[in-house]
XYZ file of N, CA and C in Angstrom:
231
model
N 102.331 112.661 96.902
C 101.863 111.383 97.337
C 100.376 111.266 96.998
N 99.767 110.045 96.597
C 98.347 109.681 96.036
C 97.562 109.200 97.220
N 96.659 110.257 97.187
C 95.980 109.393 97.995
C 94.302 108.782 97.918
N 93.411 107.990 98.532
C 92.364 107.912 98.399
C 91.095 108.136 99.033
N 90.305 108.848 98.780
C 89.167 108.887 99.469
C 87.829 108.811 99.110
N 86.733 108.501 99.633
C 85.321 108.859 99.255
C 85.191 110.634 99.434
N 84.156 111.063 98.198
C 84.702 112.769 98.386
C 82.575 112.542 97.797
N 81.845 113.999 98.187
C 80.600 113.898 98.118
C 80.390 115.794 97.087
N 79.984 114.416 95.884
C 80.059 115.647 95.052
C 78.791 116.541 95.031
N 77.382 115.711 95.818
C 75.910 115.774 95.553
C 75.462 114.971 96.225
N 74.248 115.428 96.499
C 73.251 114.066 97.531
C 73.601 112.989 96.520
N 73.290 111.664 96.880
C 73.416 110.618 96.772
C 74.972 109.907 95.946
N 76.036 111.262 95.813
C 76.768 111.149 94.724
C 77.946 111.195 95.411
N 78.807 109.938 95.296
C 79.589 109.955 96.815
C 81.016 108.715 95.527
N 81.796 109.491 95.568
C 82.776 108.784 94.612
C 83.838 108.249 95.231
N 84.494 107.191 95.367
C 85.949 106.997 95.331
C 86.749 107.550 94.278
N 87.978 108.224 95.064
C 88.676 109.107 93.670
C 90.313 109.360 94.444
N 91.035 109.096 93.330
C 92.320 109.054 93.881
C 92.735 110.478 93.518
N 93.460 111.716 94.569
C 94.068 112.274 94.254
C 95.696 113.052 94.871
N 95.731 113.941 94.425
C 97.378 114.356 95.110
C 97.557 114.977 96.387
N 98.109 114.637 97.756
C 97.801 114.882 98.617
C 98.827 116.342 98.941
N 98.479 117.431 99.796
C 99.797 118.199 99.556
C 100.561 117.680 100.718
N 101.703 118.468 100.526
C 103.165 118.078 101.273
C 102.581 118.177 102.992
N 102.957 116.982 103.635
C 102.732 117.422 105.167
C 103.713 118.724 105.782
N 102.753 119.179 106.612
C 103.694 120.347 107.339
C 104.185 119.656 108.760
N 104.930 120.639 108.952
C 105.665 120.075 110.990
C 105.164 120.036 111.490
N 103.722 119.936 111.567
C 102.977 120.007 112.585
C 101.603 119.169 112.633
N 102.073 118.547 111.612
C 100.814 117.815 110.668
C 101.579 116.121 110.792
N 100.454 115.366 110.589
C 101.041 114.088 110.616
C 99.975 113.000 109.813
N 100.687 112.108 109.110
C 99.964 111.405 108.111
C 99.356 110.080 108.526
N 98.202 109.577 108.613
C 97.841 108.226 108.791
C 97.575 107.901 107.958
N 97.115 106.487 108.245
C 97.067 105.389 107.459
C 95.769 105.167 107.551
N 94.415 105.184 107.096
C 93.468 104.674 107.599
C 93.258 103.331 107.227
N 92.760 102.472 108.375
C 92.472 101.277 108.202
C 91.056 100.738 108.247
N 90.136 101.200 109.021
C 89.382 101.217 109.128
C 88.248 102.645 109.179
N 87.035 102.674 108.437
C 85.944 103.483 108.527
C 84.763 103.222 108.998
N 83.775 103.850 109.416
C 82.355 103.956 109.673
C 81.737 105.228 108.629
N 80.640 104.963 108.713
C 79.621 105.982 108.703
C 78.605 106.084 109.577
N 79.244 107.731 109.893
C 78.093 108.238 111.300
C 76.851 108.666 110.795
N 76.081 109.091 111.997
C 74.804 109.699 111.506
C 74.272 110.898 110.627
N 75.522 111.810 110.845
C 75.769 113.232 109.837
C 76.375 112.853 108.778
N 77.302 111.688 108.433
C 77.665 111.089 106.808
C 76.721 110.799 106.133
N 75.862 110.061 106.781
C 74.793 110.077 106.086
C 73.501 110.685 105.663
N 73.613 111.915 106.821
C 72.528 113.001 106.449
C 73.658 113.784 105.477
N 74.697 113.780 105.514
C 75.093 114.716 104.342
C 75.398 113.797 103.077
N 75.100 112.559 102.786
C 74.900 111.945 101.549
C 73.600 111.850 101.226
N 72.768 112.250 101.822
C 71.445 112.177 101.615
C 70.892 113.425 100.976
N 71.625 114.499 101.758
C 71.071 115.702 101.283
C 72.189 116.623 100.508
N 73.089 116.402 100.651
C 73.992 117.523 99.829
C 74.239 118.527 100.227
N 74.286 119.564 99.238
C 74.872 120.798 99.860
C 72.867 121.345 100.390
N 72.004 120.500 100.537
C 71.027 120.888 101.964
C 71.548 120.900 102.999
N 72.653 119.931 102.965
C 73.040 119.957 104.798
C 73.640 120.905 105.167
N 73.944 121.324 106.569
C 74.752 122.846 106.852
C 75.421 123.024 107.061
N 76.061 121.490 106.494
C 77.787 121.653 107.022
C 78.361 121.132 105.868
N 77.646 121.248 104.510
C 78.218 120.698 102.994
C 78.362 121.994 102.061
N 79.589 123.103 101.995
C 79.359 123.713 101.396
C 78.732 123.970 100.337
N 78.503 125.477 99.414
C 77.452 125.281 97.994
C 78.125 124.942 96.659
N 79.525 124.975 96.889
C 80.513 124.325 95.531
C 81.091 123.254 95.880
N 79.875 122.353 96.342
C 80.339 120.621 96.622
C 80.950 120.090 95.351
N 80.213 120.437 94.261
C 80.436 119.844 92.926
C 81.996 119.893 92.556
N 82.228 121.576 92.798
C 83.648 121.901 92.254
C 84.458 121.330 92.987
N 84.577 121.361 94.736
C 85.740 121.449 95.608
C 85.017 120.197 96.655
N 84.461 118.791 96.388
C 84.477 118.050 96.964
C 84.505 117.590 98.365
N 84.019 117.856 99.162
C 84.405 117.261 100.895
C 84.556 116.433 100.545
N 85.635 115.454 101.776
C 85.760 114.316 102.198
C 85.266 113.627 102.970
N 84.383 112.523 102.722
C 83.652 111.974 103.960
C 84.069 111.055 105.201
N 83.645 110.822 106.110
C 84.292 109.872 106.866
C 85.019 110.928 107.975
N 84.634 110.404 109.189
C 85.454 111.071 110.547
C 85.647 110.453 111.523
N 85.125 109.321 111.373
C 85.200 108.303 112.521
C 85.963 107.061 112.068
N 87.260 106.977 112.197
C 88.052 106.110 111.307
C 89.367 105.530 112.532
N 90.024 104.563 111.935
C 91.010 103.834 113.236
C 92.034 103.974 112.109
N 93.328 104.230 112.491
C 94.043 104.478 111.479
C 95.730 103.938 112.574
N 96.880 104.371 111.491
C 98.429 103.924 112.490
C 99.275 104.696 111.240
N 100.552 104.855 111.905
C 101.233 105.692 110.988
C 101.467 105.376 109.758
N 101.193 106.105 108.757
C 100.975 105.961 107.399
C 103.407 105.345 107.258
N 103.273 103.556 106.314
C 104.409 103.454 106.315
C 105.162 102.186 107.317
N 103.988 102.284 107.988
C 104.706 101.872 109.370
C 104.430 100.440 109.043
């Protein structure tokens, strides 16, 4: 299944990028997001990159996903 997100490759370097999501497990459950914000640490970690201390140092290679404060409903529904 495809999915989409903003992913932060570098300070100021913050992409929309569609990719393959893996298989949900039993214990795992899929939303839908409908809505986003950006908090105060999204934006200290788009600002600074892998400066911040919670942006690993192979941002470039393996991408975080940004966004944690989001309103979402069952993905489908």
């Amino acid at each position: 299944m495809k999915a989409k997100a903003v992913r932060l490759h570098s300070a100021m370097d913050l992409r929309l990028e569609e990719f393959e999501l893996p298989e949900i497990a039993d214990d795992e459950m899929l939303v839908e997001v409908i809505s986003d914000s950006i908090s105060m640490s999204t934006y200290k970690m788009a600002k600074l990159g892998t400066d911040h201390k919670r942006v690993h140092e192979d941002a470039a290679v393996h991408p975080p996903i940004t966004g944690h404060e989001f309103a979402g409903g069952k993905a489908g529904a």
